[in-house]
Amino acid sequence: PRAKYWVGDDLYKFQGFWIPTVAIPGIIKFQTQFKARDSDLLVTSFPKCGTTWLKSLVFMISNRSIYSISDNPLTKLNPHDIVPSLEYNVYRFKPYQDLEILPNPRIFSTHTPHPLLPSSIINSKSKIVYMSRNLLDQFVSRWHFKGRLKVQGASTSISEAFEMFHSGVDGFGPSWEHVLSYWKASLENPNKVLFLKYEEVKENPTFYVKELGDFLGYPFSEKEVKLGMIEEIAKFCSFENMKNLEVNKSGKRAIAHSFENNAYFRKGEVGDWANYFSPSMAKRAIKLMDDKFSGSGLSF
Ligand code: A3P
């Protein structure tokens, strides 16, 4: 089955999830061709939950012995050009990048739901980090992001978009199924999947930089802790710093893409949904979240 979504972004029900049709060939190639290494790091998320932030954190933490903070590749390139998406970059445009020649640790990202990940990833010692977020903030973030496509003819009102969100017709959705798939995987295998919440990372970034270091196999030494390395990485990756880097203020993605770099840095706040939801939308959305997450041990 197909569903109309945003202009230029039709969805297709693929292996139980609503996947943007443009991403399906890439997901199939990822599923059938990707050969994981034990050292691989996988940044996973539902769109607009903090992928850009998590890419920066994982890159900085795992590469900190190579680069200084003030002169690292993120000062010159957008995080999406440093950590490529498997379905949107790596396996989208021919000729495909040769992944075998990349040095360790290779870092990739994907919005692929957990049940659809290739067995090569599941069976290797590679690490998966998932960024989750209050889905109402995620919804508002995506609505703004997609609204940038207006020039190309997309002008979906927030109430129309909300009906799609509410029915689960959502790119890589239903959103709650996506979140729950990684949540369950993290409970079953906590050494393999680290489940983060945007709100908690925002509240205490240094705690999570350390946590990520431990989980990914790049723990901070006592000397690094004393030198303030954890704080420096958290500060470098903060919304305020990343948004104001010249490359993100004015740059464009190096690879073909519809969005300018600044599209990935809007407001970076918790609870912005309350500024956009009508009382009836809010009531329905809160009930929906209660229904979908009840009994899972997860709430936002
Ligand atoms: P808002 O639209 O609410 O501002 P993604 O990276 O998955 O596309 O998600 C984008 C959301 O993360 C946007 O949310 C964006 O502003 C926010 N974001 C981007 N970089 C961030 C950072 N370094 N710290 C916190 N939030 C960030």
Short mmCIF file of C-alpha atoms and ligand atoms in Angstrom, two decimals:
data_model
loop_
_atom_site.label_atom_id
_atom_site.label_comp_id
_atom_site.label_asym_id
_atom_site.label_seq_id
_atom_site.Cartn_x
_atom_site.Cartn_y
_atom_site.Cartn_z
CA PRO A 1 0.00 0.00 0.00
CA ARG A 2 0.97 3.56 -0.78
CA ALA A 3 0.16 6.77 1.06
CA LYS A 4 0.46 10.39 0.02
CA TYR A 5 2.75 12.26 2.38
CA TRP A 6 4.61 15.48 1.72
CA VAL A 7 5.13 16.61 -1.83
CA GLY A 8 7.85 14.52 -3.42
CA ASP A 9 7.85 12.12 -0.49
CA ASP A 10 5.33 9.32 -0.97
CA LEU A 11 5.30 6.49 1.51
CA TYR A 12 5.10 2.77 0.93
CA LYS A 13 4.25 0.17 3.58
CA PHE A 14 7.45 -1.85 3.56
CA GLN A 15 8.08 -4.71 5.98
CA GLY A 16 5.49 -3.25 8.37
CA PHE A 17 6.62 0.40 8.35
CA TRP A 18 5.72 3.47 6.24
CA ILE A 19 8.97 4.10 4.40
CA PRO A 20 9.55 7.06 2.04
CA THR A 21 9.66 5.50 -1.43
CA VAL A 22 12.98 7.26 -2.15
CA ALA A 23 14.58 5.43 0.79
CA ILE A 24 13.37 1.91 -0.04
CA PRO A 25 16.04 0.92 -2.62
CA GLY A 26 18.71 2.12 -0.18
CA ILE A 27 17.23 0.12 2.69
CA ILE A 28 17.10 -3.01 0.54
CA LYS A 29 20.77 -2.59 -0.43
CA PHE A 30 21.66 -1.93 3.21
CA GLN A 31 19.82 -5.11 4.19
CA THR A 32 21.39 -7.28 1.52
CA GLN A 33 24.88 -5.85 0.97
CA PHE A 34 26.12 -4.22 4.16
CA LYS A 35 28.96 -6.10 5.87
CA ALA A 36 29.30 -4.88 9.44
CA ARG A 37 32.61 -4.67 11.25
CA ASP A 38 32.82 -5.18 14.99
CA SER A 39 34.19 -1.64 15.25
CA ASP A 40 31.26 -0.01 13.40
CA LEU A 41 29.18 2.60 15.21
CA LEU A 42 25.57 3.06 14.12
CA VAL A 43 23.67 6.28 14.83
CA THR A 44 19.96 5.48 14.73
CA SER A 45 16.87 7.62 15.19
CA PHE A 46 13.39 8.48 14.06
CA PRO A 47 13.72 11.62 11.88
CA LYS A 48 13.89 14.95 13.76
CA CYS A 49 14.71 13.41 17.13
CA GLY A 50 18.28 14.72 17.29
CA THR A 51 20.15 12.74 14.62
CA THR A 52 22.42 15.69 13.76
CA TRP A 53 23.39 16.11 17.41
CA LEU A 54 24.03 12.42 17.95
CA LYS A 55 26.18 12.26 14.80
CA SER A 56 28.33 15.08 16.17
CA LEU A 57 28.66 13.49 19.60
CA VAL A 58 29.56 10.03 18.32
CA PHE A 59 32.05 11.44 15.82
CA MET A 60 33.75 13.70 18.36
CA ILE A 61 33.95 11.04 21.05
CA SER A 62 35.35 8.31 18.83
CA ASN A 63 37.81 10.60 16.97
CA ARG A 64 39.05 12.72 19.83
CA SER A 65 42.55 11.25 19.77
CA ILE A 66 42.97 12.34 16.13
CA TYR A 67 41.64 15.91 16.09
CA SER A 68 41.79 18.90 18.36
CA ILE A 69 38.44 20.39 19.33
CA SER A 70 39.13 23.70 17.62
CA ASP A 71 40.23 22.13 14.34
CA ASN A 72 38.08 19.08 13.76
CA PRO A 73 36.12 18.20 10.58
CA LEU A 74 32.82 19.38 12.09
CA THR A 75 34.10 22.96 11.90
CA LYS A 76 34.17 22.60 8.11
CA LEU A 77 31.48 20.08 7.26
CA ASN A 78 27.88 19.55 8.32
CA PRO A 79 27.48 16.42 10.51
CA HIS A 80 25.46 14.74 7.76
CA ASP A 81 28.42 14.98 5.41
CA ILE A 82 30.69 13.35 7.98
CA VAL A 83 28.37 10.57 9.14
CA PRO A 84 26.49 9.40 6.05
CA SER A 85 22.99 7.95 6.09
CA LEU A 86 22.99 4.40 4.75
CA GLU A 87 19.64 4.69 2.95
CA TYR A 88 19.89 8.34 1.84
CA ASN A 89 23.59 8.67 0.97
CA VAL A 90 25.63 5.48 0.91
CA TYR A 91 23.21 3.27 -1.02
CA ARG A 92 21.25 5.95 -2.87
CA PHE A 93 23.42 7.32 -5.63
CA LYS A 94 25.61 5.27 -7.94
CA PRO A 95 28.49 4.60 -7.91
CA TYR A 96 28.12 3.47 -4.30
CA GLN A 97 30.89 4.47 -1.96
CA ASP A 98 33.40 1.67 -1.29
CA LEU A 99 32.80 1.01 2.39
CA GLU A 100 35.64 -1.52 2.62
CA ILE A 101 38.36 1.10 2.32
CA LEU A 102 37.06 3.28 5.16
CA PRO A 103 39.21 3.32 8.31
CA ASN A 104 37.91 2.24 11.70
CA PRO A 105 35.76 3.26 13.33
CA ARG A 106 33.26 3.63 10.51
CA ILE A 107 30.24 5.63 11.61
CA PHE A 108 26.94 5.41 9.72
CA SER A 109 23.43 6.57 10.41
CA THR A 110 20.06 5.12 9.59
CA HIS A 111 16.36 5.69 10.22
CA THR A 112 15.71 2.00 9.49
CA PRO A 113 13.46 0.54 12.23
CA HIS A 114 15.19 -2.03 14.44
CA PRO A 115 13.34 -5.11 13.09
CA LEU A 116 14.50 -4.21 9.56
CA LEU A 117 18.23 -3.97 10.37
CA PRO A 118 20.43 -6.49 8.54
CA SER A 119 21.57 -9.56 10.44
CA SER A 120 25.16 -8.51 9.68
CA ILE A 121 24.71 -5.66 12.18
CA ILE A 122 22.81 -7.71 14.71
CA ASN A 123 25.36 -10.54 14.65
CA SER A 124 28.46 -8.35 14.85
CA LYS A 125 29.82 -6.56 17.89
CA SER A 126 29.07 -3.20 16.27
CA LYS A 127 27.34 -0.69 18.55
CA ILE A 128 23.95 0.94 18.03
CA VAL A 129 22.99 4.25 19.64
CA TYR A 130 19.40 5.47 19.36
CA MET A 131 18.20 9.04 19.95
CA SER A 132 14.54 9.28 20.97
CA ARG A 133 12.52 12.42 21.67
CA ASN A 134 9.09 13.46 22.83
CA LEU A 135 7.17 12.71 19.62
CA LEU A 136 5.11 15.89 19.90
CA ASP A 137 8.30 17.98 19.69
CA GLN A 138 9.48 15.65 16.93
CA PHE A 139 6.24 16.32 15.04
CA VAL A 140 6.61 20.10 15.29
CA SER A 141 10.25 19.84 14.24
CA ARG A 142 9.36 17.75 11.19
CA TRP A 143 6.51 20.06 10.23
CA HIS A 144 8.91 23.01 10.15
CA PHE A 145 11.54 21.00 8.31
CA LYS A 146 9.13 19.79 5.63
CA GLY A 147 7.66 23.29 5.42
CA ARG A 148 10.96 24.33 3.89
CA LEU A 149 9.94 22.35 0.84
CA LYS A 150 7.17 24.91 0.22
CA VAL A 151 9.15 26.33 -2.62
CA GLN A 152 8.71 22.95 -4.25
CA GLY A 153 4.96 23.04 -3.71
CA ALA A 154 4.50 21.49 -0.26
CA SER A 155 2.15 23.43 1.96
CA THR A 156 0.63 20.99 4.41
CA SER A 157 -1.12 22.74 7.30
CA ILE A 158 -0.21 21.70 10.81
CA SER A 159 -3.68 20.18 11.33
CA GLU A 160 -3.41 18.10 8.13
CA ALA A 161 0.07 16.99 9.14
CA PHE A 162 -1.21 16.13 12.59
CA GLU A 163 -3.84 13.77 11.15
CA MET A 164 -1.09 11.87 9.33
CA PHE A 165 1.04 11.75 12.47
CA HIS A 166 -1.94 10.57 14.52
CA SER A 167 -2.81 7.78 12.08
CA GLY A 168 0.80 6.59 12.07
CA VAL A 169 1.26 7.48 8.41
CA ASP A 170 4.66 9.02 8.85
CA GLY A 171 8.03 8.53 7.15
CA PHE A 172 9.66 5.51 8.91
CA GLY A 173 6.59 5.31 11.14
CA PRO A 174 4.35 4.76 12.90
CA SER A 175 6.70 6.84 15.03
CA TRP A 176 5.84 5.04 18.27
CA GLU A 177 6.51 1.64 16.66
CA HIS A 178 9.94 2.90 15.63
CA VAL A 179 10.77 4.15 19.13
CA LEU A 180 9.42 0.99 20.77
CA SER A 181 11.43 -1.25 18.45
CA TYR A 182 14.73 0.27 19.64
CA TRP A 183 13.51 0.57 23.23
CA LYS A 184 12.80 -3.18 23.37
CA ALA A 185 16.12 -3.98 21.69
CA SER A 186 17.95 -1.89 24.29
CA LEU A 187 16.22 -3.75 27.12
CA GLU A 188 17.03 -7.13 25.58
CA ASN A 189 20.62 -6.31 24.76
CA PRO A 190 21.91 -3.27 26.66
CA ASN A 191 25.51 -3.84 25.57
CA LYS A 192 24.45 -3.61 21.95
CA VAL A 193 21.85 -0.82 21.92
CA LEU A 194 22.08 2.39 23.93
CA PHE A 195 18.72 4.18 24.09
CA LEU A 196 18.97 7.94 24.70
CA LYS A 197 16.32 10.59 25.23
CA TYR A 198 16.86 14.04 23.69
CA GLU A 199 15.41 15.72 26.79
CA GLU A 200 17.81 13.93 29.14
CA VAL A 201 20.87 14.59 27.01
CA LYS A 202 19.89 18.26 26.84
CA GLU A 203 19.53 18.37 30.63
CA ASN A 204 22.87 16.76 31.37
CA PRO A 205 25.09 16.59 28.26
CA THR A 206 28.36 15.86 30.08
CA PHE A 207 26.86 12.79 31.76
CA TYR A 208 25.88 11.42 28.35
CA VAL A 209 29.21 12.23 26.69
CA LYS A 210 30.83 10.07 29.34
CA GLU A 211 28.12 7.40 28.99
CA LEU A 212 28.59 7.33 25.20
CA GLY A 213 32.35 7.06 25.64
CA ASP A 214 31.94 4.01 27.87
CA PHE A 215 29.29 2.38 25.71
CA LEU A 216 31.05 2.90 22.37
CA GLY A 217 34.35 1.56 23.67
CA TYR A 218 36.09 4.96 23.92
CA PRO A 219 36.07 5.58 27.68
CA PHE A 220 37.59 8.81 28.97
CA SER A 221 40.83 8.38 30.91
CA GLU A 222 41.34 10.09 34.26
CA LYS A 223 43.74 12.47 32.56
CA GLU A 224 41.15 13.41 29.94
CA VAL A 225 38.55 13.94 32.64
CA LYS A 226 40.96 16.24 34.52
CA LEU A 227 41.71 18.16 31.32
CA GLY A 228 37.98 18.84 30.90
CA MET A 229 37.66 16.85 27.66
CA ILE A 230 34.11 15.71 28.45
CA GLU A 231 32.90 19.29 28.99
CA GLU A 232 34.68 20.48 25.85
CA ILE A 233 33.01 17.88 23.66
CA ALA A 234 29.58 18.57 25.17
CA LYS A 235 30.09 22.29 24.59
CA PHE A 236 31.34 21.89 21.05
CA CYS A 237 28.32 19.71 20.14
CA SER A 238 25.79 22.01 21.82
CA PHE A 239 23.01 23.51 19.71
CA GLU A 240 24.33 27.05 20.20
CA ASN A 241 27.84 26.21 19.06
CA MET A 242 26.88 23.95 16.14
CA LYS A 243 24.22 26.32 14.82
CA ASN A 244 26.65 29.22 14.76
CA LEU A 245 29.50 27.49 12.98
CA GLU A 246 29.97 29.24 9.65
CA VAL A 247 29.48 25.99 7.71
CA ASN A 248 26.07 25.47 9.31
CA LYS A 249 24.99 29.11 9.03
CA SER A 250 25.60 29.46 5.33
CA GLY A 251 26.76 26.16 3.87
CA LYS A 252 25.07 23.61 1.71
CA ARG A 253 25.42 19.87 1.90
CA ALA A 254 28.30 18.54 -0.15
CA ILE A 255 26.12 15.77 -1.56
CA ALA A 256 22.94 16.41 -3.53
CA HIS A 257 20.16 17.28 -1.09
CA SER A 258 17.17 19.59 -0.83
CA PHE A 259 18.09 21.17 2.47
CA GLU A 260 20.63 23.80 3.41
CA ASN A 261 22.81 23.15 6.43
CA ASN A 262 20.89 25.58 8.62
CA ALA A 263 17.72 23.47 8.18
CA TYR A 264 19.13 21.05 10.76
CA PHE A 265 19.37 23.72 13.46
CA ARG A 266 16.03 25.37 14.20
CA LYS A 267 15.34 25.91 17.90
CA GLY A 268 16.77 22.93 19.78
CA GLU A 269 14.38 23.20 22.71
CA VAL A 270 12.24 20.89 24.80
CA GLY A 271 8.46 21.39 24.87
CA ASP A 272 8.06 23.60 21.80
CA TRP A 273 4.99 21.55 20.81
CA ALA A 274 2.90 23.49 23.36
CA ASN A 275 3.35 26.61 21.17
CA TYR A 276 1.73 24.89 18.18
CA PHE A 277 -0.94 22.47 19.38
CA SER A 278 -4.57 23.55 19.70
CA PRO A 279 -6.24 22.29 22.91
CA SER A 280 -8.02 19.53 20.99
CA MET A 281 -4.82 18.43 19.21
CA ALA A 282 -3.01 18.39 22.55
CA LYS A 283 -5.71 16.27 24.17
CA ARG A 284 -5.70 13.73 21.33
CA ALA A 285 -1.91 13.64 21.14
CA ILE A 286 -1.43 13.07 24.85
CA LYS A 287 -4.02 10.28 24.83
CA LEU A 288 -2.34 8.71 21.80
CA MET A 289 1.08 8.74 23.49
CA ASP A 290 -0.41 7.29 26.70
CA ASP A 291 -2.07 4.49 24.72
CA LYS A 292 0.96 3.65 22.62
CA PHE A 293 3.58 3.74 25.37
CA SER A 294 1.50 2.31 28.22
CA GLY A 295 3.08 -0.76 29.74
CA SER A 296 6.39 -0.25 27.90
CA GLY A 297 8.16 1.48 30.78
CA LEU A 298 8.83 4.38 28.43
CA SER A 299 7.47 7.91 28.70
CA PHE A 300 8.53 11.38 27.59
P1 A3P B 1 13.89 21.57 16.48
O1 A3P B 1 13.25 21.61 15.12
O2 A3P B 1 12.91 21.28 17.56
O3 A3P B 1 14.73 22.77 16.77
P2 A3P B 1 17.44 15.72 13.36
O4 A3P B 1 18.86 16.05 13.58
O5 A3P B 1 17.07 14.32 13.75
O6 A3P B 1 17.00 16.09 11.99
O7 A3P B 1 16.61 16.61 14.40
C1 A3P B 1 16.60 18.01 14.27
C2 A3P B 1 16.21 18.61 15.60
O8 A3P B 1 17.35 18.57 16.48
C3 A3P B 1 15.85 20.07 15.45
O9 A3P B 1 14.91 20.33 16.48
C4 A3P B 1 17.19 20.74 15.68
O10 A3P B 1 17.11 22.09 16.02
C5 A3P B 1 17.73 19.89 16.83
N1 A3P B 1 19.20 19.95 16.96
C6 A3P B 1 20.13 19.99 15.98
N2 A3P B 1 21.36 20.03 16.48
C7 A3P B 1 21.23 20.02 17.83
C8 A3P B 1 22.16 20.08 18.91
N3 A3P B 1 23.47 20.15 18.70
N4 A3P B 1 21.67 20.06 20.17
C9 A3P B 1 20.34 19.99 20.39
N5 A3P B 1 19.41 19.95 19.41
C10 A3P B 1 19.84 19.96 18.14
#
